[in-house]
Amino acid sequence: MATQTITTDRYKLFPSPRNQHRVVFEHEVFVPHPYAIIDLPSFDLGGKYSLFAACRLADMKMGQLVTFESAQDMERFESRFTPD
């Protein structure tokens, strides 16, 4: 089955097949490392989240977009994530 793409004002997104929630949440972090392994369950987040392969439209930079329902989860991710 083909994965549906989502285009926003800033990104072209390709949802991860492992997402429990296929929603672009309000709080987002662009990770400019398209091949980094991001294991979101290991961050012990409290709310919903989703992960997308992403193309930033402003400069066509490839990476990943992580979106969060909660600002606290976004801050937790930003403080703990280190690319491979």
PDB file of N, CA, C and O in Angstrom:
ATOM      1  N   MET A   1       0.836  -1.164   0.000  1.00  0.00           N
ATOM      2  CA  MET A   1       0.000   0.000   0.000  1.00  0.00           C
ATOM      3  C   MET A   1       0.889   1.237   0.000  1.00  0.00           C
ATOM      4  O   MET A   1       1.850   1.332   0.764  1.00  0.00           O
ATOM      5  N   ALA A   2       0.574   2.215  -0.828  1.00  0.00           N
ATOM      6  CA  ALA A   2       1.365   3.435  -0.908  1.00  0.00           C
ATOM      7  C   ALA A   2       1.086   4.320   0.300  1.00  0.00           C
ATOM      8  O   ALA A   2      -0.035   4.391   0.788  1.00  0.00           O
ATOM      9  N   THR A   3       2.126   4.976   0.782  1.00  0.00           N
ATOM     10  CA  THR A   3       1.985   5.879   1.902  1.00  0.00           C
ATOM     11  C   THR A   3       1.558   7.245   1.394  1.00  0.00           C
ATOM     12  O   THR A   3       2.130   7.766   0.453  1.00  0.00           O
ATOM     13  N   GLN A   4       0.563   7.816   2.020  1.00  0.00           N
ATOM     14  CA  GLN A   4       0.064   9.119   1.626  1.00  0.00           C
ATOM     15  C   GLN A   4       1.035  10.208   2.076  1.00  0.00           C
ATOM     16  O   GLN A   4       1.529  10.175   3.200  1.00  0.00           O
ATOM     17  N   THR A   5       1.315  11.160   1.216  1.00  0.00           N
ATOM     18  CA  THR A   5       2.156  12.291   1.604  1.00  0.00           C
ATOM     19  C   THR A   5       1.263  13.413   2.114  1.00  0.00           C
ATOM     20  O   THR A   5       0.100  13.515   1.747  1.00  0.00           O
ATOM     21  N   ILE A   6       1.852  14.235   2.962  1.00  0.00           N
ATOM     22  CA  ILE A   6       1.159  15.390   3.523  1.00  0.00           C
ATOM     23  C   ILE A   6       2.001  16.607   3.195  1.00  0.00           C
ATOM     24  O   ILE A   6       3.210  16.617   3.464  1.00  0.00           O
ATOM     25  N   THR A   7       1.403  17.626   2.622  1.00  0.00           N
ATOM     26  CA  THR A   7       2.130  18.850   2.320  1.00  0.00           C
ATOM     27  C   THR A   7       1.559  19.976   3.170  1.00  0.00           C
ATOM     28  O   THR A   7       0.359  20.223   3.150  1.00  0.00           O
ATOM     29  N   THR A   8       2.449  20.625   3.938  1.00  0.00           N
ATOM     30  CA  THR A   8       2.055  21.779   4.739  1.00  0.00           C
ATOM     31  C   THR A   8       2.704  23.012   4.115  1.00  0.00           C
ATOM     32  O   THR A   8       3.354  22.916   3.069  1.00  0.00           O
ATOM     33  N   ASP A   9       2.557  24.155   4.759  1.00  0.00           N
ATOM     34  CA  ASP A   9       3.192  25.375   4.244  1.00  0.00           C
ATOM     35  C   ASP A   9       4.708  25.291   4.281  1.00  0.00           C
ATOM     36  O   ASP A   9       5.381  25.953   3.508  1.00  0.00           O
ATOM     37  N   ARG A  10       5.244  24.454   5.192  1.00  0.00           N
ATOM     38  CA  ARG A  10       6.697  24.405   5.377  1.00  0.00           C
ATOM     39  C   ARG A  10       7.351  23.097   4.984  1.00  0.00           C
ATOM     40  O   ARG A  10       8.560  23.058   4.771  1.00  0.00           O
ATOM     41  N   TYR A  11       6.582  22.007   4.912  1.00  0.00           N
ATOM     42  CA  TYR A  11       7.177  20.686   4.692  1.00  0.00           C
ATOM     43  C   TYR A  11       6.358  19.822   3.745  1.00  0.00           C
ATOM     44  O   TYR A  11       5.142  19.952   3.664  1.00  0.00           O
ATOM     45  N   LYS A  12       7.054  18.902   3.088  1.00  0.00           N
ATOM     46  CA  LYS A  12       6.415  17.771   2.428  1.00  0.00           C
ATOM     47  C   LYS A  12       6.769  16.572   3.302  1.00  0.00           C
ATOM     48  O   LYS A  12       7.944  16.297   3.535  1.00  0.00           O
ATOM     49  N   LEU A  13       5.744  15.885   3.802  1.00  0.00           N
ATOM     50  CA  LEU A  13       5.939  14.854   4.812  1.00  0.00           C
ATOM     51  C   LEU A  13       5.548  13.480   4.303  1.00  0.00           C
ATOM     52  O   LEU A  13       4.581  13.334   3.551  1.00  0.00           O
ATOM     53  N   PHE A  14       6.282  12.489   4.766  1.00  0.00           N
ATOM     54  CA  PHE A  14       6.034  11.093   4.445  1.00  0.00           C
ATOM     55  C   PHE A  14       5.903  10.351   5.772  1.00  0.00           C
ATOM     56  O   PHE A  14       6.907  10.157   6.470  1.00  0.00           O
ATOM     57  N   PRO A  15       4.690   9.954   6.164  1.00  0.00           N
ATOM     58  CA  PRO A  15       4.485   9.340   7.489  1.00  0.00           C
ATOM     59  C   PRO A  15       5.237   8.031   7.657  1.00  0.00           C
ATOM     60  O   PRO A  15       5.376   7.243   6.731  1.00  0.00           O
ATOM     61  N   SER A  16       5.716   7.817   8.873  1.00  0.00           N
ATOM     62  CA  SER A  16       6.347   6.555   9.219  1.00  0.00           C
ATOM     63  C   SER A  16       5.267   5.488   9.348  1.00  0.00           C
ATOM     64  O   SER A  16       4.220   5.737   9.943  1.00  0.00           O
ATOM     65  N   PRO A  17       5.496   4.303   8.823  1.00  0.00           N
ATOM     66  CA  PRO A  17       4.496   3.240   8.972  1.00  0.00           C
ATOM     67  C   PRO A  17       4.339   2.779  10.425  1.00  0.00           C
ATOM     68  O   PRO A  17       3.373   2.119  10.759  1.00  0.00           O
ATOM     69  N   ARG A  18       5.258   3.156  11.295  1.00  0.00           N
ATOM     70  CA  ARG A  18       5.181   2.772  12.704  1.00  0.00           C
ATOM     71  C   ARG A  18       4.403   3.763  13.560  1.00  0.00           C
ATOM     72  O   ARG A  18       4.226   3.550  14.750  1.00  0.00           O
ATOM     73  N   ASN A  19       3.956   4.868  12.973  1.00  0.00           N
ATOM     74  CA  ASN A  19       3.202   5.861  13.736  1.00  0.00           C
ATOM     75  C   ASN A  19       1.906   5.264  14.259  1.00  0.00           C
ATOM     76  O   ASN A  19       1.150   4.641  13.512  1.00  0.00           O
ATOM     77  N   GLN A  20       1.627   5.481  15.530  1.00  0.00           N
ATOM     78  CA  GLN A  20       0.323   5.127  16.086  1.00  0.00           C
ATOM     79  C   GLN A  20      -0.682   6.208  15.735  1.00  0.00           C
ATOM     80  O   GLN A  20      -1.865   5.942  15.579  1.00  0.00           O
ATOM     81  N   HIS A  21      -0.200   7.455  15.623  1.00  0.00           N
ATOM     82  CA  HIS A  21      -1.049   8.606  15.323  1.00  0.00           C
ATOM     83  C   HIS A  21      -0.512   9.250  14.045  1.00  0.00           C
ATOM     84  O   HIS A  21       0.614   9.729  14.034  1.00  0.00           O
ATOM     85  N   ARG A  22      -1.278   9.241  13.015  1.00  0.00           N
ATOM     86  CA  ARG A  22      -0.838   9.826  11.735  1.00  0.00           C
ATOM     87  C   ARG A  22      -1.368  11.246  11.607  1.00  0.00           C
ATOM     88  O   ARG A  22      -2.122  11.577  10.708  1.00  0.00           O
ATOM     89  N   VAL A  23      -0.950  12.059  12.573  1.00  0.00           N
ATOM     90  CA  VAL A  23      -1.403  13.437  12.688  1.00  0.00           C
ATOM     91  C   VAL A  23      -0.174  14.330  12.811  1.00  0.00           C
ATOM     92  O   VAL A  23       0.808  13.954  13.449  1.00  0.00           O
ATOM     93  N   VAL A  24      -0.237  15.512  12.202  1.00  0.00           N
ATOM     94  CA  VAL A  24       0.817  16.510  12.400  1.00  0.00           C
ATOM     95  C   VAL A  24       0.373  17.349  13.589  1.00  0.00           C
ATOM     96  O   VAL A  24      -0.557  18.142  13.495  1.00  0.00           O
ATOM     97  N   PHE A  25       1.032  17.139  14.734  1.00  0.00           N
ATOM     98  CA  PHE A  25       0.665  17.854  15.955  1.00  0.00           C
ATOM     99  C   PHE A  25       1.261  19.257  15.958  1.00  0.00           C
ATOM    100  O   PHE A  25       2.128  19.589  15.154  1.00  0.00           O
ATOM    101  N   GLU A  26       0.802  20.069  16.888  1.00  0.00           N
ATOM    102  CA  GLU A  26       1.150  21.493  16.954  1.00  0.00           C
ATOM    103  C   GLU A  26       2.637  21.751  17.200  1.00  0.00           C
ATOM    104  O   GLU A  26       3.226  22.660  16.617  1.00  0.00           O
ATOM    105  N   HIS A  27       3.272  20.984  18.049  1.00  0.00           N
ATOM    106  CA  HIS A  27       4.668  21.212  18.414  1.00  0.00           C
ATOM    107  C   HIS A  27       5.557  20.308  17.553  1.00  0.00           C
ATOM    108  O   HIS A  27       5.328  19.112  17.476  1.00  0.00           O
ATOM    109  N   GLU A  28       6.547  20.906  16.908  1.00  0.00           N
ATOM    110  CA  GLU A  28       7.353  20.123  15.962  1.00  0.00           C
ATOM    111  C   GLU A  28       8.834  20.453  16.065  1.00  0.00           C
ATOM    112  O   GLU A  28       9.215  21.566  16.424  1.00  0.00           O
ATOM    113  N   VAL A  29       9.632  19.452  15.742  1.00  0.00           N
ATOM    114  CA  VAL A  29      11.093  19.599  15.712  1.00  0.00           C
ATOM    115  C   VAL A  29      11.577  19.002  14.395  1.00  0.00           C
ATOM    116  O   VAL A  29      11.300  17.837  14.102  1.00  0.00           O
ATOM    117  N   PHE A  30      12.292  19.799  13.609  1.00  0.00           N
ATOM    118  CA  PHE A  30      12.902  19.304  12.378  1.00  0.00           C
ATOM    119  C   PHE A  30      14.299  18.806  12.713  1.00  0.00           C
ATOM    120  O   PHE A  30      15.112  19.527  13.298  1.00  0.00           O
ATOM    121  N   VAL A  31      14.569  17.564  12.376  1.00  0.00           N
ATOM    122  CA  VAL A  31      15.874  16.943  12.609  1.00  0.00           C
ATOM    123  C   VAL A  31      16.558  16.825  11.243  1.00  0.00           C
ATOM    124  O   VAL A  31      16.092  16.063  10.395  1.00  0.00           O
ATOM    125  N   PRO A  32      17.626  17.576  10.995  1.00  0.00           N
ATOM    126  CA  PRO A  32      18.245  17.582   9.670  1.00  0.00           C
ATOM    127  C   PRO A  32      19.150  16.378   9.400  1.00  0.00           C
ATOM    128  O   PRO A  32      20.153  16.485   8.711  1.00  0.00           O
ATOM    129  N   HIS A  33      18.790  15.251   9.945  1.00  0.00           N
ATOM    130  CA  HIS A  33      19.543  14.006   9.772  1.00  0.00           C
ATOM    131  C   HIS A  33      18.571  12.951   9.236  1.00  0.00           C
ATOM    132  O   HIS A  33      17.921  12.252  10.016  1.00  0.00           O
ATOM    133  N   PRO A  34      18.464  12.833   7.906  1.00  0.00           N
ATOM    134  CA  PRO A  34      17.439  11.940   7.346  1.00  0.00           C
ATOM    135  C   PRO A  34      17.622  10.463   7.668  1.00  0.00           C
ATOM    136  O   PRO A  34      16.672   9.703   7.613  1.00  0.00           O
ATOM    137  N   TYR A  35      18.829  10.057   8.041  1.00  0.00           N
ATOM    138  CA  TYR A  35      19.074   8.629   8.290  1.00  0.00           C
ATOM    139  C   TYR A  35      19.260   8.298   9.768  1.00  0.00           C
ATOM    140  O   TYR A  35      19.562   7.162  10.107  1.00  0.00           O
ATOM    141  N   ALA A  36      19.095   9.276  10.643  1.00  0.00           N
ATOM    142  CA  ALA A  36      19.220   9.015  12.079  1.00  0.00           C
ATOM    143  C   ALA A  36      18.061   8.136  12.530  1.00  0.00           C
ATOM    144  O   ALA A  36      16.927   8.287  12.087  1.00  0.00           O
ATOM    145  N   ILE A  37      18.351   7.209  13.417  1.00  0.00           N
ATOM    146  CA  ILE A  37      17.305   6.357  13.984  1.00  0.00           C
ATOM    147  C   ILE A  37      16.709   7.099  15.170  1.00  0.00           C
ATOM    148  O   ILE A  37      17.415   7.451  16.113  1.00  0.00           O
ATOM    149  N   ILE A  38      15.409   7.347  15.087  1.00  0.00           N
ATOM    150  CA  ILE A  38      14.708   8.041  16.167  1.00  0.00           C
ATOM    151  C   ILE A  38      13.711   7.054  16.766  1.00  0.00           C
ATOM    152  O   ILE A  38      12.694   6.735  16.152  1.00  0.00           O
ATOM    153  N   ASP A  39      14.025   6.575  17.954  1.00  0.00           N
ATOM    154  CA  ASP A  39      13.175   5.615  18.665  1.00  0.00           C
ATOM    155  C   ASP A  39      12.343   6.385  19.689  1.00  0.00           C
ATOM    156  O   ASP A  39      12.728   6.516  20.852  1.00  0.00           O
ATOM    157  N   LEU A  40      11.208   6.911  19.253  1.00  0.00           N
ATOM    158  CA  LEU A  40      10.407   7.772  20.112  1.00  0.00           C
ATOM    159  C   LEU A  40       9.904   7.085  21.390  1.00  0.00           C
ATOM    160  O   LEU A  40       9.876   7.733  22.437  1.00  0.00           O
ATOM    161  N   PRO A  41       9.512   5.812  21.380  1.00  0.00           N
ATOM    162  CA  PRO A  41       9.071   5.192  22.641  1.00  0.00           C
ATOM    163  C   PRO A  41      10.146   5.212  23.735  1.00  0.00           C
ATOM    164  O   PRO A  41       9.829   5.236  24.920  1.00  0.00           O
ATOM    165  N   SER A  42      11.412   5.244  23.373  1.00  0.00           N
ATOM    166  CA  SER A  42      12.473   5.250  24.379  1.00  0.00           C
ATOM    167  C   SER A  42      12.593   6.584  25.111  1.00  0.00           C
ATOM    168  O   SER A  42      13.298   6.675  26.118  1.00  0.00           O
ATOM    169  N   PHE A  43      11.916   7.623  24.645  1.00  0.00           N
ATOM    170  CA  PHE A  43      11.977   8.926  25.296  1.00  0.00           C
ATOM    171  C   PHE A  43      10.960   9.052  26.436  1.00  0.00           C
ATOM    172  O   PHE A  43      10.920  10.077  27.111  1.00  0.00           O
ATOM    173  N   ASP A  44      10.124   8.034  26.641  1.00  0.00           N
ATOM    174  CA  ASP A  44       9.103   8.043  27.704  1.00  0.00           C
ATOM    175  C   ASP A  44       8.255   9.308  27.662  1.00  0.00           C
ATOM    176  O   ASP A  44       8.115  10.021  28.664  1.00  0.00           O
ATOM    177  N   LEU A  45       7.691   9.581  26.511  1.00  0.00           N
ATOM    178  CA  LEU A  45       6.869  10.772  26.328  1.00  0.00           C
ATOM    179  C   LEU A  45       5.486  10.554  26.932  1.00  0.00           C
ATOM    180  O   LEU A  45       4.962   9.451  26.943  1.00  0.00           O
ATOM    181  N   GLY A  46       4.879  11.627  27.410  1.00  0.00           N
ATOM    182  CA  GLY A  46       3.590  11.513  28.073  1.00  0.00           C
ATOM    183  C   GLY A  46       2.399  11.589  27.139  1.00  0.00           C
ATOM    184  O   GLY A  46       1.349  11.017  27.413  1.00  0.00           O
ATOM    185  N   GLY A  47       2.546  12.290  26.022  1.00  0.00           N
ATOM    186  CA  GLY A  47       1.418  12.486  25.115  1.00  0.00           C
ATOM    187  C   GLY A  47       1.622  11.787  23.788  1.00  0.00           C
ATOM    188  O   GLY A  47       2.510  10.960  23.614  1.00  0.00           O
ATOM    189  N   LYS A  48       0.796  12.175  22.838  1.00  0.00           N
ATOM    190  CA  LYS A  48       0.862  11.599  21.493  1.00  0.00           C
ATOM    191  C   LYS A  48       1.979  12.270  20.699  1.00  0.00           C
ATOM    192  O   LYS A  48       2.329  13.423  20.936  1.00  0.00           O
ATOM    193  N   TYR A  49       2.509  11.523  19.731  1.00  0.00           N
ATOM    194  CA  TYR A  49       3.590  12.030  18.892  1.00  0.00           C
ATOM    195  C   TYR A  49       3.536  11.315  17.547  1.00  0.00           C
ATOM    196  O   TYR A  49       2.885  10.290  17.401  1.00  0.00           O
ATOM    197  N   SER A  50       4.227  11.874  16.572  1.00  0.00           N
ATOM    198  CA  SER A  50       4.327  11.226  15.267  1.00  0.00           C
ATOM    199  C   SER A  50       5.660  11.595  14.623  1.00  0.00           C
ATOM    200  O   SER A  50       6.270  12.611  14.951  1.00  0.00           O
ATOM    201  N   LEU A  51       6.102  10.737  13.713  1.00  0.00           N
ATOM    202  CA  LEU A  51       7.393  10.898  13.044  1.00  0.00           C
ATOM    203  C   LEU A  51       7.178  10.846  11.538  1.00  0.00           C
ATOM    204  O   LEU A  51       6.426  10.004  11.043  1.00  0.00           O
ATOM    205  N   PHE A  52       7.845  11.742  10.832  1.00  0.00           N
ATOM    206  CA  PHE A  52       7.727  11.816   9.381  1.00  0.00           C
ATOM    207  C   PHE A  52       9.106  11.985   8.758  1.00  0.00           C
ATOM    208  O   PHE A  52       9.946  12.707   9.299  1.00  0.00           O
ATOM    209  N   ALA A  53       9.342  11.351   7.612  1.00  0.00           N
ATOM    210  CA  ALA A  53      10.452  11.753   6.759  1.00  0.00           C
ATOM    211  C   ALA A  53       9.985  13.078   6.170  1.00  0.00           C
ATOM    212  O   ALA A  53       8.798  13.244   5.858  1.00  0.00           O
ATOM    213  N   ALA A  54      10.885  14.041   6.046  1.00  0.00           N
ATOM    214  CA  ALA A  54      10.447  15.380   5.664  1.00  0.00           C
ATOM    215  C   ALA A  54      11.403  16.049   4.695  1.00  0.00           C
ATOM    216  O   ALA A  54      12.611  15.847   4.743  1.00  0.00           O
ATOM    217  N   CYS A  55      10.807  16.875   3.851  1.00  0.00           N
ATOM    218  CA  CYS A  55      11.561  17.774   2.983  1.00  0.00           C
ATOM    219  C   CYS A  55      11.134  19.189   3.365  1.00  0.00           C
ATOM    220  O   CYS A  55       9.955  19.544   3.255  1.00  0.00           O
ATOM    221  N   ARG A  56      12.090  19.980   3.862  1.00  0.00           N
ATOM    222  CA  ARG A  56      11.790  21.362   4.240  1.00  0.00           C
ATOM    223  C   ARG A  56      11.717  22.184   2.955  1.00  0.00           C
ATOM    224  O   ARG A  56      12.698  22.292   2.218  1.00  0.00           O
ATOM    225  N   LEU A  57      10.573  22.752   2.658  1.00  0.00           N
ATOM    226  CA  LEU A  57      10.343  23.408   1.381  1.00  0.00           C
ATOM    227  C   LEU A  57      11.162  24.682   1.191  1.00  0.00           C
ATOM    228  O   LEU A  57      11.499  25.029   0.059  1.00  0.00           O
ATOM    229  N   ALA A  58      11.517  25.365   2.261  1.00  0.00           N
ATOM    230  CA  ALA A  58      12.259  26.620   2.151  1.00  0.00           C
ATOM    231  C   ALA A  58      13.611  26.428   1.475  1.00  0.00           C
ATOM    232  O   ALA A  58      14.044  27.261   0.680  1.00  0.00           O
ATOM    233  N   ASP A  59      14.282  25.303   1.772  1.00  0.00           N
ATOM    234  CA  ASP A  59      15.610  25.073   1.211  1.00  0.00           C
ATOM    235  C   ASP A  59      15.784  23.663   0.635  1.00  0.00           C
ATOM    236  O   ASP A  59      16.886  23.274   0.275  1.00  0.00           O
ATOM    237  N   MET A  60      14.683  22.903   0.589  1.00  0.00           N
ATOM    238  CA  MET A  60      14.657  21.530   0.070  1.00  0.00           C
ATOM    239  C   MET A  60      15.598  20.608   0.848  1.00  0.00           C
ATOM    240  O   MET A  60      16.080  19.614   0.332  1.00  0.00           O
ATOM    241  N   LYS A  61      15.843  20.914   2.105  1.00  0.00           N
ATOM    242  CA  LYS A  61      16.669  20.079   2.987  1.00  0.00           C
ATOM    243  C   LYS A  61      15.860  18.868   3.434  1.00  0.00           C
ATOM    244  O   LYS A  61      14.731  18.991   3.885  1.00  0.00           O
ATOM    245  N   MET A  62      16.454  17.683   3.295  1.00  0.00           N
ATOM    246  CA  MET A  62      15.800  16.448   3.742  1.00  0.00           C
ATOM    247  C   MET A  62      16.145  16.205   5.207  1.00  0.00           C
ATOM    248  O   MET A  62      17.231  16.542   5.662  1.00  0.00           O
ATOM    249  N   GLY A  63      15.213  15.605   5.911  1.00  0.00           N
ATOM    250  CA  GLY A  63      15.418  15.285   7.318  1.00  0.00           C
ATOM    251  C   GLY A  63      14.217  14.527   7.842  1.00  0.00           C
ATOM    252  O   GLY A  63      13.537  13.813   7.095  1.00  0.00           O
ATOM    253  N   GLN A  64      13.955  14.701   9.113  1.00  0.00           N
ATOM    254  CA  GLN A  64      12.805  14.075   9.751  1.00  0.00           C
ATOM    255  C   GLN A  64      12.092  15.134  10.581  1.00  0.00           C
ATOM    256  O   GLN A  64      12.732  16.020  11.158  1.00  0.00           O
ATOM    257  N   LEU A  65      10.784  15.028  10.639  1.00  0.00           N
ATOM    258  CA  LEU A  65       9.991  15.931  11.453  1.00  0.00           C
ATOM    259  C   LEU A  65       9.300  15.111  12.524  1.00  0.00           C
ATOM    260  O   LEU A  65       8.608  14.136  12.226  1.00  0.00           O
ATOM    261  N   VAL A  66       9.525  15.503  13.770  1.00  0.00           N
ATOM    262  CA  VAL A  66       8.878  14.862  14.900  1.00  0.00           C
ATOM    263  C   VAL A  66       7.862  15.862  15.422  1.00  0.00           C
ATOM    264  O   VAL A  66       8.208  17.025  15.658  1.00  0.00           O
ATOM    265  N   THR A  67       6.604  15.437  15.560  1.00  0.00           N
ATOM    266  CA  THR A  67       5.584  16.341  16.069  1.00  0.00           C
ATOM    267  C   THR A  67       5.014  15.784  17.365  1.00  0.00           C
ATOM    268  O   THR A  67       4.942  14.571  17.561  1.00  0.00           O
ATOM    269  N   PHE A  68       4.629  16.705  18.240  1.00  0.00           N
ATOM    270  CA  PHE A  68       4.189  16.337  19.580  1.00  0.00           C
ATOM    271  C   PHE A  68       2.889  17.040  19.917  1.00  0.00           C
ATOM    272  O   PHE A  68       2.688  18.201  19.554  1.00  0.00           O
ATOM    273  N   GLU A  69       2.060  16.366  20.682  1.00  0.00           N
ATOM    274  CA  GLU A  69       0.834  16.963  21.191  1.00  0.00           C
ATOM    275  C   GLU A  69       1.164  17.936  22.325  1.00  0.00           C
ATOM    276  O   GLU A  69       0.490  18.938  22.515  1.00  0.00           O
ATOM    277  N   SER A  70       2.230  17.667  23.063  1.00  0.00           N
ATOM    278  CA  SER A  70       2.582  18.431  24.260  1.00  0.00           C
ATOM    279  C   SER A  70       3.913  19.161  24.080  1.00  0.00           C
ATOM    280  O   SER A  70       4.892  18.578  23.598  1.00  0.00           O
ATOM    281  N   ALA A  71       3.964  20.413  24.527  1.00  0.00           N
ATOM    282  CA  ALA A  71       5.210  21.183  24.483  1.00  0.00           C
ATOM    283  C   ALA A  71       6.258  20.565  25.415  1.00  0.00           C
ATOM    284  O   ALA A  71       7.453  20.607  25.126  1.00  0.00           O
ATOM    285  N   GLN A  72       5.825  19.969  26.519  1.00  0.00           N
ATOM    286  CA  GLN A  72       6.766  19.321  27.442  1.00  0.00           C
ATOM    287  C   GLN A  72       7.464  18.146  26.765  1.00  0.00           C
ATOM    288  O   GLN A  72       8.657  17.938  26.961  1.00  0.00           O
ATOM    289  N   ASP A  73       6.722  17.381  25.972  1.00  0.00           N
ATOM    290  CA  ASP A  73       7.330  16.265  25.252  1.00  0.00           C
ATOM    291  C   ASP A  73       8.337  16.763  24.229  1.00  0.00           C
ATOM    292  O   ASP A  73       9.391  16.169  24.034  1.00  0.00           O
ATOM    293  N   MET A  74       8.024  17.878  23.577  1.00  0.00           N
ATOM    294  CA  MET A  74       8.951  18.449  22.601  1.00  0.00           C
ATOM    295  C   MET A  74      10.256  18.856  23.298  1.00  0.00           C
ATOM    296  O   MET A  74      11.342  18.561  22.803  1.00  0.00           O
ATOM    297  N   GLU A  75      10.143  19.503  24.442  1.00  0.00           N
ATOM    298  CA  GLU A  75      11.327  19.924  25.188  1.00  0.00           C
ATOM    299  C   GLU A  75      12.133  18.709  25.661  1.00  0.00           C
ATOM    300  O   GLU A  75      13.365  18.730  25.615  1.00  0.00           O
ATOM    301  N   ARG A  76      11.447  17.678  26.091  1.00  0.00           N
ATOM    302  CA  ARG A  76      12.126  16.453  26.533  1.00  0.00           C
ATOM    303  C   ARG A  76      12.903  15.835  25.372  1.00  0.00           C
ATOM    304  O   ARG A  76      14.054  15.433  25.518  1.00  0.00           O
ATOM    305  N   PHE A  77      12.283  15.776  24.191  1.00  0.00           N
ATOM    306  CA  PHE A  77      12.945  15.231  23.008  1.00  0.00           C
ATOM    307  C   PHE A  77      14.174  16.066  22.642  1.00  0.00           C
ATOM    308  O   PHE A  77      15.252  15.528  22.403  1.00  0.00           O
ATOM    309  N   GLU A  78      14.001  17.390  22.600  1.00  0.00           N
ATOM    310  CA  GLU A  78      15.115  18.264  22.220  1.00  0.00           C
ATOM    311  C   GLU A  78      16.298  18.133  23.173  1.00  0.00           C
ATOM    312  O   GLU A  78      17.441  18.199  22.757  1.00  0.00           O
ATOM    313  N   SER A  79      16.030  17.954  24.451  1.00  0.00           N
ATOM    314  CA  SER A  79      17.123  17.859  25.424  1.00  0.00           C
ATOM    315  C   SER A  79      17.826  16.507  25.397  1.00  0.00           C
ATOM    316  O   SER A  79      18.987  16.411  25.774  1.00  0.00           O
ATOM    317  N   ARG A  80      17.140  15.464  24.940  1.00  0.00           N
ATOM    318  CA  ARG A  80      17.713  14.117  24.996  1.00  0.00           C
ATOM    319  C   ARG A  80      18.201  13.574  23.653  1.00  0.00           C
ATOM    320  O   ARG A  80      19.006  12.640  23.631  1.00  0.00           O
ATOM    321  N   PHE A  81      17.719  14.113  22.542  1.00  0.00           N
ATOM    322  CA  PHE A  81      18.078  13.536  21.245  1.00  0.00           C
ATOM    323  C   PHE A  81      19.487  13.928  20.842  1.00  0.00           C
ATOM    324  O   PHE A  81      19.870  15.106  20.878  1.00  0.00           O
ATOM    325  N   THR A  82      20.262  12.934  20.448  1.00  0.00           N
ATOM    326  CA  THR A  82      21.573  13.173  19.837  1.00  0.00           C
ATOM    327  C   THR A  82      21.644  12.285  18.595  1.00  0.00           C
ATOM    328  O   THR A  82      21.376  11.085  18.666  1.00  0.00           O
ATOM    329  N   PRO A  83      21.963  12.868  17.441  1.00  0.00           N
ATOM    330  CA  PRO A  83      22.018  12.065  16.216  1.00  0.00           C
ATOM    331  C   PRO A  83      23.156  11.050  16.274  1.00  0.00           C
ATOM    332  O   PRO A  83      24.154  11.250  16.960  1.00  0.00           O
ATOM    333  N   ASP A  84      22.986   9.966  15.551  1.00  0.00           N
ATOM    334  CA  ASP A  84      23.995   8.899  15.506  1.00  0.00           C
ATOM    335  C   ASP A  84      25.308   9.413  14.953  1.00  0.00           C
ATOM    336  O   ASP A  84      25.403  10.189  14.108  1.00  0.00           O
TER     337      ASP A  84
END
